[in-house]
Tab-separated table of C-alpha atoms in Angstrom:
chain	number	residue	atom	x	y	z
K	92	ASP	CA	-5.252	8.685	-11.118
K	93	VAL	CA	-4.682	6.624	-7.885
K	94	LYS	CA	-2.044	8.095	-5.585
K	95	VAL	CA	-0.195	5.966	-3.032
K	96	THR	CA	2.114	8.049	-0.906
K	97	GLN	CA	4.756	6.726	1.345
K	98	SER	CA	6.022	9.110	3.953
K	99	SER	CA	9.700	8.800	3.399
K	100	ARG	CA	11.947	7.861	0.418
K	101	TYR	CA	14.947	7.159	2.545
K	102	LEU	CA	15.109	6.291	6.335
K	103	VAL	CA	18.159	5.405	8.544
K	104	LYS	CA	17.462	3.908	11.932
K	105	ARG	CA	19.563	2.082	14.566
K	106	THR	CA	19.230	-1.552	15.807
K	107	GLY	CA	16.519	-1.886	18.484
K	108	GLU	CA	14.673	1.295	17.656
K	109	LYS	CA	10.779	1.092	16.995
K	110	VAL	CA	10.316	2.150	13.384
K	111	PHE	CA	7.043	3.391	11.660
K	112	LEU	CA	6.529	3.432	7.948
K	113	GLU	CA	3.463	5.393	6.800
K	114	CYS	CA	1.279	4.877	3.707
K	115	VAL	CA	-1.610	6.915	2.512
K	116	GLN	CA	-3.977	6.278	-0.474
K	117	ASP	CA	-6.434	8.687	-1.938
K	118	MET	CA	-8.819	6.362	-3.823
K	119	ASP	CA	-10.935	4.891	-0.958
K	120	HIS	CA	-9.535	1.342	-1.630
K	121	GLU	CA	-10.615	-1.361	0.603
K	122	ASN	CA	-7.346	-3.338	0.262
K	123	MET	CA	-3.861	-2.292	1.273
K	124	PHE	CA	-0.531	-4.109	1.428
K	125	TRP	CA	3.052	-3.929	2.611
K	126	TYR	CA	5.814	-5.808	0.646
K	127	ARG	CA	9.506	-5.725	0.952
K	128	GLN	CA	11.853	-5.970	-2.041
K	129	ASP	CA	15.244	-7.502	-1.839
K	130	PRO	CA	17.664	-8.177	-4.809
K	131	GLY	CA	17.317	-11.738	-6.015
K	132	LEU	CA	14.183	-12.356	-3.982
K	133	GLY	CA	11.540	-10.122	-5.674
K	134	LEU	CA	8.619	-8.696	-3.684
K	135	ARG	CA	7.364	-10.662	-0.596
K	136	LEU	CA	3.998	-9.836	1.207
K	137	ILE	CA	4.497	-8.784	4.864
K	138	TYR	CA	0.941	-7.913	5.851
K	139	PHE	CA	-2.275	-6.865	4.308
K	140	SER	CA	-5.672	-5.387	5.225
K	141	TYR	CA	-8.968	-5.644	3.570
K	142	ASP	CA	-10.817	-3.314	5.949
K	143	VAL	CA	-10.357	-0.830	8.626
K	144	LYS	CA	-8.897	-2.419	11.765
K	145	MET	CA	-8.520	-5.852	9.940
K	146	LYS	CA	-5.094	-7.167	9.268
K	147	GLU	CA	-3.813	-10.491	7.858
K	148	LYS	CA	-0.228	-11.954	8.000
K	149	GLY	CA	1.403	-12.371	4.569
K	150	ASP	CA	4.442	-14.694	3.736
K	151	ILE	CA	7.046	-12.831	6.020
K	152	PRO	CA	5.341	-11.216	8.996
K	153	GLU	CA	7.882	-12.050	11.655
K	154	GLY	CA	9.326	-8.838	13.375
K	155	TYR	CA	6.604	-6.567	11.838
K	156	SER	CA	3.188	-5.458	12.821
K	157	VAL	CA	0.727	-3.142	11.091
K	158	SER	CA	-2.047	-0.664	12.047
K	159	ARG	CA	-5.127	0.473	10.034
K	160	GLU	CA	-7.113	2.894	11.950
K	161	LYS	CA	-8.400	4.757	9.015
K	162	LYS	CA	-9.309	3.439	5.454
K	163	GLU	CA	-6.702	5.627	3.775
K	164	ARG	CA	-3.742	4.967	5.988
K	165	PHE	CA	-1.716	1.668	6.569
K	166	SER	CA	1.374	1.723	8.832
K	167	LEU	CA	3.886	-0.722	8.976
K	168	ILE	CA	5.827	-1.073	12.332
K	169	LEU	CA	9.138	-2.672	13.071
K	170	GLU	CA	8.895	-3.435	16.679
K	171	SER	CA	12.688	-3.564	17.379
K	172	ALA	CA	14.646	-2.988	14.244
K	173	SER	CA	17.391	-5.357	13.144
K	174	THR	CA	19.911	-5.127	10.387
K	175	ASN	CA	18.344	-7.933	8.368
K	176	GLN	CA	15.264	-5.595	7.975
K	177	THR	CA	17.361	-3.244	5.814
K	178	SER	CA	15.366	-3.276	2.525
K	179	MET	CA	13.065	-1.445	0.168
K	180	TYR	CA	9.521	-1.412	1.480
K	181	LEU	CA	6.569	-0.848	-0.831
K	182	CYS	CA	2.969	-0.235	-0.034
K	183	ALA	CA	0.117	-0.804	-2.331
K	184	SER	CA	-3.630	-0.419	-2.425
K	185	SER	CA	-6.323	-1.944	-4.566
K	186	TYR	CA	-10.148	-2.083	-4.970
K	187	LEU	CA	-10.126	-5.377	-6.765
K	188	GLN	CA	-7.268	-7.157	-8.298
K	189	ASP	CA	-5.183	-4.274	-9.712
K	190	GLN	CA	-2.601	-3.022	-7.239
K	191	HIS	CA	-1.204	0.598	-7.161
K	192	PHE	CA	2.030	1.080	-5.688
K	193	GLY	CA	3.918	3.888	-3.837
K	194	ASP	CA	7.494	4.821	-4.803
K	195	GLY	CA	8.803	2.841	-1.914
K	196	THR	CA	10.888	3.588	1.346
K	197	ARG	CA	14.496	2.519	1.317
K	198	LEU	CA	15.205	1.656	5.063
K	199	SER	CA	18.679	1.121	6.349
K	200	ILE	CA	19.143	-0.243	9.881
K	201	LEU	CA	22.600	0.364	11.313
F	197	GLY	CA	2.031	-22.839	-2.182
F	198	ASP	CA	1.767	-20.550	-5.188
F	199	SER	CA	4.988	-19.566	-7.014
F	200	VAL	CA	6.124	-17.592	-9.983
F	201	THR	CA	9.344	-18.323	-11.921
F	202	GLN	CA	10.865	-15.922	-14.410
F	203	MET	CA	14.203	-15.446	-16.006
F	204	GLU	CA	16.271	-13.008	-13.786
F	205	GLY	CA	18.645	-11.514	-16.228
F	206	PRO	CA	19.945	-9.023	-16.782
F	207	VAL	CA	18.663	-9.214	-20.274
F	208	THR	CA	20.501	-6.938	-22.629
F	209	LEU	CA	19.075	-6.254	-26.028
F	210	SER	CA	19.589	-3.598	-28.823
F	211	GLU	CA	16.997	-1.079	-29.671
F	212	GLU	CA	14.313	-2.437	-32.113
F	213	ALA	CA	15.042	-6.086	-31.094
F	214	PHE	CA	12.290	-8.532	-30.250
F	215	LEU	CA	11.676	-9.130	-26.564
F	216	THR	CA	10.686	-12.267	-24.798
F	217	ILE	CA	10.607	-12.623	-20.998
F	218	ASN	CA	9.516	-15.990	-19.814
F	219	CYS	CA	7.169	-16.571	-16.927
F	220	THR	CA	5.659	-19.706	-15.687
F	221	TYR	CA	3.563	-20.349	-12.500
F	222	THR	CA	2.427	-22.799	-9.944
F	223	ALA	CA	-1.055	-22.514	-8.461
F	224	THR	CA	-4.173	-24.455	-7.876
F	225	GLY	CA	-7.391	-23.309	-9.580
F	226	TYR	CA	-7.433	-20.410	-12.090
F	227	PRO	CA	-5.350	-17.541	-10.905
F	228	SER	CA	-5.300	-14.147	-12.538
F	229	LEU	CA	-1.869	-13.232	-14.019
F	230	PHE	CA	0.000	-9.911	-14.212
F	231	TRP	CA	3.065	-8.196	-15.538
F	232	TYR	CA	4.364	-5.223	-13.494
F	233	VAL	CA	7.106	-2.866	-14.434
F	234	GLN	CA	9.408	-0.894	-12.153
F	235	TYR	CA	11.411	2.093	-13.585
F	236	PRO	CA	14.589	3.165	-11.667
F	237	GLY	CA	13.651	4.904	-8.467
F	238	GLU	CA	9.992	4.278	-8.760
F	239	GLY	CA	7.242	1.895	-7.391
F	240	LEU	CA	5.713	-0.806	-9.693
F	241	GLN	CA	3.172	-0.017	-12.260
F	242	LEU	CA	0.721	-2.478	-13.640
F	243	LEU	CA	1.620	-3.179	-17.288
F	244	LEU	CA	-1.017	-5.780	-18.329
F	245	LYS	CA	-3.047	-8.594	-16.879
F	246	ALA	CA	-5.124	-11.563	-17.962
F	247	THR	CA	-7.892	-13.203	-15.894
F	248	LYS	CA	-8.661	-16.347	-17.606
F	249	ALA	CA	-7.170	-19.013	-19.909
F	250	ASP	CA	-6.355	-17.832	-23.502
F	251	ASP	CA	-6.902	-14.211	-22.517
F	252	LYS	CA	-4.339	-11.889	-24.072
F	253	GLY	CA	-3.244	-8.731	-22.116
F	254	SER	CA	-1.660	-5.908	-23.963
F	255	ASN	CA	-0.440	-2.388	-23.223
F	256	LYS	CA	2.248	-0.009	-24.756
F	257	GLY	CA	3.217	-2.547	-27.423
F	258	PHE	CA	3.690	-5.373	-24.811
F	259	GLU	CA	1.533	-8.576	-24.997
F	260	ALA	CA	1.110	-11.665	-22.803
F	261	THR	CA	-1.197	-14.738	-23.356
F	262	TYR	CA	-2.523	-16.797	-20.427
F	263	ARG	CA	-1.590	-20.298	-21.310
F	264	LYS	CA	-3.275	-22.690	-18.841
F	265	GLU	CA	-1.855	-25.878	-20.608
F	266	THR	CA	1.703	-24.744	-20.034
F	267	THR	CA	1.008	-22.655	-17.082
F	268	SER	CA	2.917	-19.668	-18.688
F	269	PHE	CA	2.415	-16.074	-19.144
F	270	HIS	CA	5.435	-14.846	-21.308
F	271	LEU	CA	5.852	-11.139	-21.997
F	272	GLU	CA	6.671	-10.008	-25.617
F	273	LYS	CA	7.309	-6.876	-27.511
F	274	GLY	CA	8.004	-6.581	-31.168
F	275	SER	CA	10.467	-3.709	-31.152
F	276	VAL	CA	11.897	-2.539	-27.854
F	277	GLN	CA	13.089	1.070	-27.116
F	278	VAL	CA	15.723	2.382	-24.713
F	279	SER	CA	12.750	3.734	-22.598
F	280	ASP	CA	11.673	0.182	-21.981
F	281	SER	CA	14.771	-0.430	-19.768
F	282	ALA	CA	13.406	-1.376	-16.267
F	283	VAL	CA	12.720	-4.419	-14.058
F	284	TYR	CA	9.714	-6.535	-15.035
F	285	PHE	CA	7.847	-8.635	-12.567
F	286	CYS	CA	5.272	-11.413	-13.392
F	287	ALA	CA	2.771	-12.094	-10.615
F	288	LEU	CA	-0.387	-13.953	-9.779
F	289	THR	CA	-3.320	-13.916	-7.399
F	290	ARG	CA	-5.993	-16.510	-6.657
F	291	SER	CA	-8.277	-13.985	-4.955
F	292	GLY	CA	-11.012	-12.742	-7.132
F	293	GLY	CA	-11.519	-9.710	-4.970
F	294	GLY	CA	-7.885	-8.992	-4.815
F	295	ALA	CA	-7.691	-8.921	-1.031
F	296	ASP	CA	-5.042	-11.557	-0.607
F	297	GLY	CA	-2.062	-9.859	-2.158
F	298	LEU	CA	0.078	-10.960	-5.155
F	299	THR	CA	2.638	-13.727	-5.462
F	300	PHE	CA	5.646	-12.220	-7.488
F	301	GLY	CA	8.486	-13.650	-9.329
F	302	LYS	CA	11.970	-12.429	-8.604
F	303	GLY	CA	11.940	-9.910	-11.411
F	304	THR	CA	13.842	-9.477	-14.727
F	305	HIS	CA	16.182	-6.648	-15.270
F	306	LEU	CA	15.888	-5.517	-18.903
F	307	ILE	CA	18.595	-3.291	-20.408
F	308	ILE	CA	18.097	-1.704	-23.832
F	309	GLN	CA	21.163	-0.314	-25.648
F	310	PRO	CA	20.884	2.320	-28.383
């Protein structure tokens, strides 16, 4: 079974901090994704990657960056955290169209 | 751009009732369509999918048929259980290889009462 592991379930950070969210998958999937989930807005795509060192902007990339140095690991970076980035962040991986999700990181920016 | 519209709820039903959650989409070409389910405190799980018109996806008693003429992919179940209580997301992708990510609806919160 595919396992997508996000490093933290809950995280509290302060405004202006640089924040790293880590995601690891164990199925050698080419594609990896970062979404944020907000009540009434559903899931929105932040960034995705289809290969090591490759990255593409999704629908809401502003204020975020990503890193994919190894195939199994995809990191989301908040360069200077702001309160409007308080949200649930979900990582996913896929070989073709079927995406497998981690359990999410609930991030609070104070 | 692509979009997915679904009823937001909450939808509250009694156990053994018939379930329909409506989903319609806007996209060019022939997208693949999905239903994902999110149980409390967990990530999303793929429930079912359909990749071409008139395909029916099914899993765990849930079904949905890809209707190109009405651009719809409604989720149905004949007899719901308390354990079906969750948030359900309709989604689509136009990427055959899956590299471009999914476009999601806002989710429908389903509550099943015993």
